[in-house]
Structure formats: C-alpha cells, structure tokens
C-alpha cells in the first residue's frame, strides 16, 4: 500500500536555517517519493491567537517561502488549511468522540493553559482533534513531525482507531510518525545554547532572508568563549555550535584548518566567524533571492495556492462523502 504523507506548518514567521535543514529538506525529499500533502495550519493559529494581528500576511509569507524553497505544486499538494473547510467538518465529527479527560491530559494543553490562563478556549483543548482531522481528511498514514508532536500524533491514532471501532469500519489508517533517523542534522543557534530557535531570541536565528549585513553582524556577535585553556582542550558548547554551523556550509579544508587551530590552542574566533559569515552568505544568498522574488510574485503564489486548494479538496471531498455515509448521514433526495 502506498503511503500518504501529511504535515502541517505553523505560520510562526520567517524561516530560519534550522527550519531549512529540518522540515524543508525533509519535505523536499518526501514530495519526490510519496503522495504528500503539506499545508499552512492557519486554523490552528487561532487556538492561541484568536484575533491575529496579520493572519493573511504571515500565512502568505510562510506559503511563499516553502514554495520558493522548492515545494513543487505539481509534485505535492501545498495548500492552506483554511482552503479546506471539510477539515472543520471532520473535526466536528471527531470531537463527538473525543473526551474532555483525555484532552485535558495532553502536555501541550496543560502548558498553554498555564501560559495563557485567560484564554483556555475549547479550540485549545481540542487542538489534537483538529490535527487528527488534518491528517485523516486525506487518510494520511505518515506524518513527518518533530518530537514535540509525538503526543498529538498518538491522539490522532486514538481518534482514528476509535472512529473505526465505533462505526464498525476499517476506514481510517493509523497514522505513524515519519522518522528521519540519522539524517537529522544539528543546527545550533548563535546564542551559545541549544538548537536554533526563535524562543532563544532574534539573535539566535539566521533567517533565510536576512540581509547580508544583518547575517554578518549576527555571526560576528555569536557567543564563543575566551579561547582554549590549553592545547588539546575540549570545545565549549558555544564553540562546538560554531563548528557545527561551519559543518553545514563550509568546505572540509576550512573546517580542518580551524579544527587544527583549536587543537593547538591558537584559534582566533574572530577569524573563524569571519570565515563562517562568508560561507554562510554564499549558502544563504540564492535562498534569499528566491524567497524575495517569490514573495513579490503574487501571481505565482496565488496560482500555486489555487492549484493546491483544488487538489486538496478533491481528496477531502471524497473522504467526507464516505465519512458521512459511514456515520449515517444520507440524503433524502
Ligand atoms: N501541530 C503541528 C505543529 O505545531 C502543526 C500541525 C497542525 C500538524 N496539523 C498538523 C502537523 C497535521 C502534522 C500533521 O508543528
């Protein structure tokens, strides 16, 4: 049986290098090998921000960025969640068989309930149900997501199995995580901590459309340390991060040059960062150009979104006809 891949993308702003080596690269591979559905999860964004500042702008931006980076409307189905209102109907049906107790136990819900105590809304509670609807609307069997989504995926399996059991059918598949295993690359941020992330601050992230000066400045200001205490000393975390970033964009000779310098205790981080900034610029420049030109090309983006919406609706339409039939909604006419 062929795999149907489904994944949602939160419209949380500009893509950074970590997103590129994570979701983007993986999606590019998946679209070559599977029937893949990728969508911007704009309904989901209302669960935390019911009155978003610029919903259209942020959704447009992420959509255009993924398009620019190579998601191909002819190879995959790239669309907006809100272009598929069938999802909302399936969400409603699934909600009838989703229980308050199990939803309240979801870690992400508990965290959000704590961080936004004045807005513990029903959409937040049923976030995993909407996510299950996103997947099941295409009868998705594979879901490429990060570790943070494992519990949500587990809930999707619960809702899928429960539907099948309650309505005496084997209609929905049991969606499984798509694990990339060893292929996952490490992309640390610039602040000397863990992986690149917006929550670590703007200075932690190299955005794919950062202007050359901005990119240079961020890298030159990246956290390092006061230098190896003696020849052969182990690397501190911030310095290891710089080497990890270098491994992504510099050639082998450059990397071993600085490795040797670190080993001998003579390294000057200013020189290393200068080299990293130059190599990073070479890597980012074509991506930046593509992103900027795609964002400006409203016609191309509109055409892609329309094509994606049509393909997605064809799939969703079929599922919903069958789901209504299974539950017992039949026309009198
Ligand atoms: N919850 C996912 C995230 O925060 C986004 C998402 C929404 C999703 N619907 C989905 C991912 C369906 C996979 C499948 O990243």
XYZ file of C-alpha atoms and ligand atoms in Angstrom:
348
model
C 0.000 0.000 0.000
C 1.370 3.416 -0.857
C 1.993 5.906 1.908
C 0.092 9.140 2.136
C 2.151 11.794 3.869
C 0.509 14.742 5.637
C 2.143 17.556 7.550
C 1.110 20.954 8.856
C 3.257 24.042 9.056
C 2.587 26.631 11.737
C 2.656 30.181 10.326
C 5.000 31.484 13.005
C 7.081 33.859 10.914
C 10.175 33.778 8.773
C 12.051 30.547 8.160
C 15.485 30.165 9.696
C 18.380 27.858 8.991
C 17.073 25.299 11.492
C 13.736 25.105 9.680
C 15.603 24.734 6.413
C 17.686 21.742 7.479
C 14.678 20.284 9.306
C 11.213 20.478 7.807
C 12.114 21.993 4.441
C 14.775 19.468 3.392
C 12.620 16.596 4.595
C 9.554 17.812 2.738
C 11.595 18.212 -0.442
C 12.605 14.558 -0.220
C 9.113 13.367 0.650
C 7.447 15.089 -2.281
C 9.672 13.056 -4.622
C 8.692 9.699 -3.182
C 5.172 9.927 -1.771
C 1.733 11.304 -2.248
C 2.333 14.295 0.041
C 0.049 16.948 1.494
C 1.641 19.988 3.129
C -0.483 22.799 4.455
C -0.192 26.011 6.431
C -2.038 25.413 9.710
C -3.848 28.734 9.842
C -6.931 27.450 11.690
C -4.644 26.160 14.400
C -3.095 29.562 14.930
C -6.425 30.834 16.290
C -6.188 28.483 19.259
C -3.545 30.729 20.810
C -4.264 33.982 18.919
C -7.995 34.249 18.242
C -7.626 37.784 16.862
C -4.332 37.673 14.973
C -2.578 40.886 14.040
C -1.854 39.999 10.419
C -3.059 36.473 9.730
C -3.071 36.911 5.984
C 0.426 38.378 5.902
C 2.029 35.655 7.977
C 0.253 32.858 6.135
C 1.189 34.353 2.767
C 4.784 34.630 3.839
C 5.257 31.012 5.005
C 3.421 29.668 1.991
C 5.602 31.715 -0.371
C 8.768 30.690 1.470
C 8.044 26.976 1.165
C 7.167 27.480 -2.475
C 10.388 29.404 -3.064
C 12.472 26.707 -1.402
C 11.242 24.059 -3.778
C 7.950 22.561 -2.665
C 6.526 21.914 -6.086
C 2.742 22.243 -6.593
C 2.966 19.556 -9.250
C 4.790 17.092 -7.030
C 2.967 17.618 -3.743
C -0.246 19.229 -2.566
C 0.658 22.524 -0.926
C -2.343 24.398 0.447
C -3.854 26.440 3.241
C -5.766 24.616 5.944
C -8.491 27.278 5.697
C -8.927 26.475 1.998
C -10.214 23.118 3.125
C -13.353 23.709 5.251
C -14.019 19.963 5.003
C -11.357 19.727 7.697
C -13.651 21.651 10.036
C -16.479 19.228 9.373
C -14.322 16.205 10.117
C -13.037 17.989 13.234
C -16.631 18.352 14.403
C -17.383 14.663 13.877
C -14.205 13.618 15.648
C -14.990 15.989 18.516
C -18.123 13.962 19.282
C -15.864 11.067 20.182
C -13.056 12.953 21.881
C -13.265 13.078 25.648
C -12.600 16.004 27.910
C -10.481 13.906 30.268
C -8.050 12.642 27.660
C -7.754 16.086 26.065
C -7.008 17.723 29.405
C -4.134 15.320 29.937
C -2.255 16.416 26.791
C 1.031 18.083 27.750
C 0.787 20.916 25.226
C -2.694 21.753 26.519
C -1.522 21.849 30.111
C 1.365 24.114 29.165
C -0.825 26.513 27.203
C -3.459 26.547 29.919
C -0.711 27.647 32.272
C 0.801 30.243 29.941
C -2.495 31.789 28.794
C -4.843 31.320 31.783
C -7.282 33.937 30.490
C -7.780 32.123 27.209
C -8.226 28.427 27.876
C -10.665 28.045 24.998
C -12.288 24.920 23.559
C -10.148 25.179 20.422
C -7.039 24.917 22.528
C -8.421 21.873 24.306
C -9.320 20.211 21.016
C -6.129 21.162 19.168
C -5.192 17.470 18.808
C -8.618 16.717 17.327
C -8.131 19.345 14.633
C -4.694 17.939 13.942
C -6.162 14.443 13.629
C -8.740 15.844 11.189
C -5.924 17.399 9.115
C -4.300 14.007 8.778
C -7.366 11.818 8.400
C -9.062 14.081 5.852
C -6.534 12.644 3.352
C -6.371 9.248 5.076
C -2.770 10.088 5.887
C -0.591 7.247 7.098
C 2.730 9.035 7.604
C 3.290 12.276 9.447
C 6.717 13.917 9.400
C 6.901 15.926 12.597
C 9.331 16.743 15.362
C 9.454 15.039 18.732
C 7.243 17.731 20.264
C 4.328 16.440 18.192
C 4.518 12.792 19.217
C 1.756 13.009 21.770
C -0.517 14.758 19.272
C 0.135 12.002 16.800
C -0.664 9.419 19.430
C -4.021 11.160 19.899
C -4.606 11.062 16.142
C -4.132 7.305 16.299
C -6.571 7.104 19.203
C -9.233 9.073 17.292
C -8.676 7.089 14.124
C -8.971 3.739 15.887
C -11.953 4.900 17.894
C -13.784 6.021 14.755
C -13.170 2.660 13.146
C -14.312 0.795 16.227
C -17.448 2.871 16.874
C -18.665 2.791 13.304
C -17.595 -0.797 12.636
C -15.276 0.015 9.802
C -11.625 -0.074 8.886
C -11.842 3.204 7.089
C -9.075 5.311 8.588
C -5.426 4.279 8.720
C -3.396 4.557 11.895
C -1.073 7.484 11.183
C 2.559 6.899 12.136
C 5.393 9.336 12.672
C 7.885 9.620 9.888
C 11.292 9.409 11.431
C 14.325 10.561 9.560
C 16.709 8.954 11.989
C 20.350 9.652 11.302
C 19.567 12.093 8.532
C 18.617 14.777 11.017
C 21.286 17.487 11.028
C 22.146 19.553 14.031
C 21.553 23.265 13.578
C 22.528 25.147 16.728
C 21.698 28.785 17.281
C 24.104 31.677 17.715
C 23.462 32.348 21.399
C 25.630 29.500 22.641
C 22.735 27.317 23.748
C 20.788 24.525 22.063
C 19.243 24.270 18.630
C 18.381 27.372 16.646
C 15.022 28.667 17.793
C 13.024 31.842 17.856
C 12.285 31.365 21.525
C 16.025 31.834 22.200
C 15.727 35.328 20.703
C 16.164 37.007 17.337
C 19.954 36.993 17.641
C 19.921 33.205 17.908
C 18.497 32.757 14.418
C 19.892 33.072 10.929
C 16.813 33.815 8.838
C 16.973 32.741 5.234
C 16.088 36.217 4.100
C 18.370 38.135 6.479
C 20.153 40.883 4.537
C 23.904 40.246 4.062
C 24.856 42.922 6.646
C 22.442 41.505 9.194
C 23.701 37.993 8.680
C 27.305 39.135 9.009
C 26.609 41.105 12.170
C 24.732 38.239 13.833
C 27.524 35.781 13.185
C 30.262 38.172 14.282
C 28.341 38.641 17.546
C 27.715 34.927 18.097
C 28.648 33.644 21.532
C 32.021 31.850 21.721
C 34.381 31.573 24.719
C 37.641 33.112 25.867
C 39.716 30.616 23.907
C 41.023 27.088 24.577
C 42.648 26.982 28.024
C 45.481 24.791 26.686
C 46.330 22.891 23.514
C 44.033 19.916 23.064
C 41.336 21.300 25.382
C 37.772 20.181 24.656
C 35.432 22.625 22.931
C 32.899 24.533 24.979
C 29.256 24.306 23.893
C 29.154 27.736 22.193
C 32.318 26.952 20.217
C 31.091 23.489 19.273
C 27.984 25.272 17.949
C 30.113 27.432 15.667
C 31.861 24.335 14.347
C 28.503 22.621 13.815
C 27.292 25.594 11.792
C 30.502 25.571 9.817
C 29.975 21.889 9.031
C 26.754 22.868 7.248
C 28.163 25.488 4.919
C 31.989 25.399 4.748
C 34.257 23.060 2.853
C 36.346 20.350 4.503
C 39.645 22.232 4.225
C 38.239 25.246 6.018
C 36.802 23.109 8.785
C 40.004 21.158 9.386
C 42.024 24.384 9.329
C 40.043 25.756 12.278
C 39.896 22.346 13.974
C 43.690 22.257 13.925
C 43.911 25.781 15.242
C 41.577 24.930 18.090
C 43.595 21.822 18.871
C 46.807 23.804 19.035
C 45.174 26.497 21.135
C 45.936 29.273 18.663
C 42.453 29.805 17.272
C 41.084 33.326 16.935
C 37.311 33.188 16.992
C 37.071 36.488 15.152
C 38.791 34.883 12.145
C 36.651 31.803 12.377
C 33.450 33.826 12.499
C 34.551 35.933 9.563
C 35.024 32.759 7.544
C 31.729 31.321 8.777
C 29.911 34.537 7.860
C 31.395 34.490 4.351
C 30.498 30.831 3.756
C 27.058 31.310 5.269
C 26.433 34.222 2.942
C 27.336 32.045 -0.058
C 24.921 29.413 1.153
C 22.063 31.741 2.039
C 22.263 34.166 -0.902
C 20.464 32.026 -3.502
C 17.776 31.046 -0.993
C 17.274 34.680 -0.007
C 16.976 35.747 -3.651
C 14.458 33.038 -4.368
C 12.382 33.856 -1.295
C 12.328 37.562 -2.029
C 11.376 37.164 -5.665
C 8.677 34.613 -4.883
C 7.127 36.796 -2.179
C 6.856 39.589 -4.707
C 5.367 37.378 -7.358
C 1.772 37.490 -6.128
C 0.529 35.872 -9.280
C 2.746 32.825 -8.915
C 1.814 32.425 -5.243
C -1.894 32.803 -5.982
C -1.715 30.260 -8.768
C 0.081 27.749 -6.560
C -2.394 28.260 -3.707
C -5.365 27.780 -6.029
C -3.890 24.651 -7.553
C -3.115 23.284 -4.069
C -6.596 24.061 -2.779
C -8.176 22.263 -5.714
C -6.056 19.160 -5.298
C -6.621 19.087 -1.541
C -10.362 19.489 -1.928
C -10.585 16.629 -4.343
C -9.072 14.352 -1.732
C -11.057 15.827 1.183
C -14.321 15.729 -0.703
C -14.004 12.033 -1.302
C -13.177 11.339 2.348
C -16.071 13.404 3.669
C -18.626 11.788 1.366
C -17.531 8.425 2.707
C -17.380 9.564 6.321
C -20.921 10.993 6.212
C -22.126 7.751 4.723
C -20.352 5.672 7.371
C -21.814 7.695 10.249
C -25.273 7.555 8.707
C -25.882 10.928 7.150
C -27.721 10.077 3.971
C -29.646 12.322 1.663
C -33.452 12.123 1.489
C -33.333 13.412 -2.041
N 0.820 20.850 15.461
C 1.811 20.961 14.430
C 2.966 21.854 14.948
O 2.787 22.546 15.926
C 1.263 21.566 13.171
C 0.184 20.718 12.588
C -1.136 21.006 12.525
C 0.369 19.436 12.014
N -1.796 19.996 11.921
C -0.919 19.010 11.602
C 1.483 18.615 11.802
C -1.107 17.771 10.987
C 1.280 17.384 11.217
C 0.001 16.961 10.800
O 4.024 21.849 14.381
